[in-house]
mmCIF file with all atom_site columns, C-alpha atoms in Angstrom:
data_model
loop_
_atom_site.group_PDB
_atom_site.id
_atom_site.type_symbol
_atom_site.label_atom_id
_atom_site.label_alt_id
_atom_site.label_comp_id
_atom_site.label_asym_id
_atom_site.label_entity_id
_atom_site.label_seq_id
_atom_site.pdbx_PDB_ins_code
_atom_site.Cartn_x
_atom_site.Cartn_y
_atom_site.Cartn_z
_atom_site.occupancy
_atom_site.B_iso_or_equiv
_atom_site.pdbx_formal_charge
_atom_site.auth_seq_id
_atom_site.auth_comp_id
_atom_site.auth_asym_id
_atom_site.auth_atom_id
_atom_site.pdbx_PDB_model_num
ATOM 1  C CA . UNK B 1 1  ? 37.649  -13.337 11.901  1.00 49.00 ? 1  UNK B CA 1
ATOM 2  C CA . UNK B 1 2  ? 35.795  -10.519 10.212  1.00 54.00 ? 2  UNK B CA 1
ATOM 3  C CA . UNK B 1 3  ? 37.603  -7.358  9.177   1.00 59.00 ? 3  UNK B CA 1
ATOM 4  C CA . UNK B 1 4  ? 36.234  -4.081  10.623  1.00 62.00 ? 4  UNK B CA 1
ATOM 5  C CA . UNK B 1 5  ? 34.899  -3.022  7.231   1.00 75.00 ? 5  UNK B CA 1
ATOM 6  C CA . UNK B 1 6  ? 32.848  -6.180  6.852   1.00 73.00 ? 6  UNK B CA 1
ATOM 7  C CA . UNK B 1 7  ? 31.380  -5.652  10.386  1.00 76.00 ? 7  UNK B CA 1
ATOM 8  C CA . UNK B 1 8  ? 30.597  -2.130  9.409   1.00 74.00 ? 8  UNK B CA 1
ATOM 9  C CA . UNK B 1 9  ? 28.807  -3.340  6.181   1.00 76.00 ? 9  UNK B CA 1
ATOM 10 C CA . UNK B 1 10 ? 26.747  -5.811  8.338   1.00 77.00 ? 10 UNK B CA 1
ATOM 11 C CA . UNK B 1 11 ? 25.677  -3.139  10.806  1.00 77.00 ? 11 UNK B CA 1
ATOM 12 C CA . UNK B 1 12 ? 24.813  -0.709  7.956   1.00 76.00 ? 12 UNK B CA 1
ATOM 13 C CA . UNK B 1 13 ? 22.807  -3.259  6.194   1.00 73.00 ? 13 UNK B CA 1
ATOM 14 C CA . UNK B 1 14 ? 20.826  -4.186  9.328   1.00 79.00 ? 14 UNK B CA 1
ATOM 15 C CA . UNK B 1 15 ? 20.182  -0.504  9.975   1.00 79.00 ? 15 UNK B CA 1
ATOM 16 C CA . UNK B 1 16 ? 18.876  0.027   6.454   1.00 77.00 ? 16 UNK B CA 1
ATOM 17 C CA . UNK B 1 17 ? 16.703  -2.984  6.670   1.00 79.00 ? 17 UNK B CA 1
ATOM 18 C CA . UNK B 1 18 ? 15.240  -1.670  9.931   1.00 81.00 ? 18 UNK B CA 1
ATOM 19 C CA . UNK B 1 19 ? 14.462  1.705   8.433   1.00 78.00 ? 19 UNK B CA 1
ATOM 20 C CA . UNK B 1 20 ? 12.797  0.023   5.397   1.00 79.00 ? 20 UNK B CA 1
ATOM 21 C CA . UNK B 1 21 ? 10.815  -2.332  7.587   1.00 83.00 ? 21 UNK B CA 1
ATOM 22 C CA . UNK B 1 22 ? 9.588   0.633   9.800   1.00 84.00 ? 22 UNK B CA 1
ATOM 23 C CA . UNK B 1 23 ? 8.610   2.706   6.781   1.00 79.00 ? 23 UNK B CA 1
ATOM 24 C CA . UNK B 1 24 ? 6.625   -0.155  5.380   1.00 84.00 ? 24 UNK B CA 1
ATOM 25 C CA . UNK B 1 25 ? 4.803   -0.723  8.711   1.00 87.00 ? 25 UNK B CA 1
ATOM 26 C CA . UNK B 1 26 ? 3.929   2.907   8.940   1.00 86.00 ? 26 UNK B CA 1
ATOM 27 C CA . UNK B 1 27 ? 2.548   2.930   5.380   1.00 83.00 ? 27 UNK B CA 1
ATOM 28 C CA . UNK B 1 28 ? 0.559   -0.248  6.015   1.00 84.00 ? 28 UNK B CA 1
ATOM 29 C CA . UNK B 1 29 ? -1.061  1.274   9.124   1.00 88.00 ? 29 UNK B CA 1
ATOM 30 C CA . UNK B 1 30 ? -1.801  4.498   7.335   1.00 84.00 ? 30 UNK B CA 1
ATOM 31 C CA . UNK B 1 31 ? -3.366  2.773   4.347   1.00 82.00 ? 31 UNK B CA 1
ATOM 32 C CA . UNK B 1 32 ? -5.426  0.435   6.629   1.00 83.00 ? 32 UNK B CA 1
ATOM 33 C CA . UNK B 1 33 ? -6.831  3.498   8.470   1.00 86.00 ? 33 UNK B CA 1
ATOM 34 C CA . UNK B 1 34 ? -7.862  5.121   5.258   1.00 79.00 ? 34 UNK B CA 1
ATOM 35 C CA . UNK B 1 35 ? -8.801  2.351   2.690   1.00 64.00 ? 35 UNK B CA 1
ATOM 36 C CA . UNK B 1 36 ? -10.745 4.571   0.390   1.00 70.00 ? 36 UNK B CA 1
ATOM 37 C CA . UNK B 1 37 ? -9.154  7.879   1.095   1.00 77.00 ? 37 UNK B CA 1
ATOM 38 C CA . UNK B 1 38 ? -5.530  7.475   -0.038  1.00 82.00 ? 38 UNK B CA 1
ATOM 39 C CA . UNK B 1 39 ? -5.026  8.175   -3.715  1.00 86.00 ? 39 UNK B CA 1
ATOM 40 C CA . UNK B 1 40 ? -1.191  8.746   -3.726  1.00 88.00 ? 40 UNK B CA 1
ATOM 41 C CA . UNK B 1 41 ? 1.983   7.936   -2.006  1.00 88.00 ? 41 UNK B CA 1
ATOM 42 C CA . UNK B 1 42 ? 4.627   10.479  -2.626  1.00 89.00 ? 42 UNK B CA 1
ATOM 43 C CA . UNK B 1 43 ? 8.222   9.206   -1.971  1.00 88.00 ? 43 UNK B CA 1
ATOM 44 C CA . UNK B 1 44 ? 10.612  11.998  -1.223  1.00 87.00 ? 44 UNK B CA 1
ATOM 45 C CA . UNK B 1 45 ? 13.874  12.271  0.634   1.00 82.00 ? 45 UNK B CA 1
ATOM 46 C CA . UNK B 1 46 ? 16.942  10.069  0.752   1.00 79.00 ? 46 UNK B CA 1
ATOM 47 C CA . UNK B 1 47 ? 15.392  6.654   0.980   1.00 75.00 ? 47 UNK B CA 1
ATOM 48 C CA . UNK B 1 48 ? 13.152  7.405   -2.016  1.00 81.00 ? 48 UNK B CA 1
ATOM 49 C CA . UNK B 1 49 ? 16.277  7.115   -4.134  1.00 82.00 ? 49 UNK B CA 1
ATOM 50 C CA . UNK B 1 50 ? 16.531  3.462   -3.233  1.00 82.00 ? 50 UNK B CA 1
ATOM 51 C CA . UNK B 1 51 ? 15.591  1.243   -6.218  1.00 85.00 ? 51 UNK B CA 1
ATOM 52 C CA . UNK B 1 52 ? 14.869  -1.578  -3.692  1.00 82.00 ? 52 UNK B CA 1
ATOM 53 C CA . UNK B 1 53 ? 12.475  0.522   -1.586  1.00 82.00 ? 53 UNK B CA 1
ATOM 54 C CA . UNK B 1 54 ? 10.703  1.963   -4.650  1.00 85.00 ? 54 UNK B CA 1
ATOM 55 C CA . UNK B 1 55 ? 10.118  -1.538  -5.934  1.00 87.00 ? 55 UNK B CA 1
ATOM 56 C CA . UNK B 1 56 ? 8.847   -2.812  -2.613  1.00 85.00 ? 56 UNK B CA 1
ATOM 57 C CA . UNK B 1 57 ? 6.479   0.049   -1.999  1.00 86.00 ? 57 UNK B CA 1
ATOM 58 C CA . UNK B 1 58 ? 5.152   -0.083  -5.478  1.00 87.00 ? 58 UNK B CA 1
ATOM 59 C CA . UNK B 1 59 ? 4.586   -3.882  -5.256  1.00 87.00 ? 59 UNK B CA 1
ATOM 60 C CA . UNK B 1 60 ? 2.869   -3.623  -1.794  1.00 85.00 ? 60 UNK B CA 1
ATOM 61 C CA . UNK B 1 61 ? 0.814   -0.517  -2.410  1.00 83.00 ? 61 UNK B CA 1
ATOM 62 C CA . UNK B 1 62 ? 0.262   0.331   -6.152  1.00 83.00 ? 62 UNK B CA 1
ATOM 63 C CA . UNK B 1 63 ? -3.060  -1.507  -6.520  1.00 76.00 ? 63 UNK B CA 1
ATOM 64 C CA . UNK B 1 64 ? -6.514  -0.227  -6.775  1.00 70.00 ? 64 UNK B CA 1
ATOM 65 C CA . UNK B 1 65 ? -6.683  3.523   -6.500  1.00 76.00 ? 65 UNK B CA 1
ATOM 66 C CA . UNK B 1 66 ? -3.204  4.049   -4.930  1.00 84.00 ? 66 UNK B CA 1
ATOM 67 C CA . UNK B 1 67 ? -0.508  5.566   -7.207  1.00 89.00 ? 67 UNK B CA 1
ATOM 68 C CA . UNK B 1 68 ? 3.056   5.679   -5.967  1.00 90.00 ? 68 UNK B CA 1
ATOM 69 C CA . UNK B 1 69 ? 4.934   8.828   -7.157  1.00 91.00 ? 69 UNK B CA 1
ATOM 70 C CA . UNK B 1 70 ? 8.655   9.404   -6.940  1.00 87.00 ? 70 UNK B CA 1
ATOM 71 C CA . UNK B 1 71 ? 9.690   12.971  -8.219  1.00 85.00 ? 71 UNK B CA 1
ATOM 72 C CA . UNK B 1 72 ? 12.922  13.037  -10.244 1.00 80.00 ? 72 UNK B CA 1
ATOM 73 C CA . UNK B 1 73 ? 15.774  15.193  -8.869  1.00 69.00 ? 73 UNK B CA 1
#
């Protein structure tokens, strides 16, 4: 038996994971369409505060000429 709070945590985790995955897919498609035309990725909004998402995006995209920028609040 799982408590309602544990079920809620699992649902929230899956939802966040889906949002991260969708964001990464969108970025990959955009970068692939413009291999020489993208210099910066600006991370703004609520998910840009996520240390996990920042690390993944920097790992996947911060190579060559692409610079990942996350403004401080």
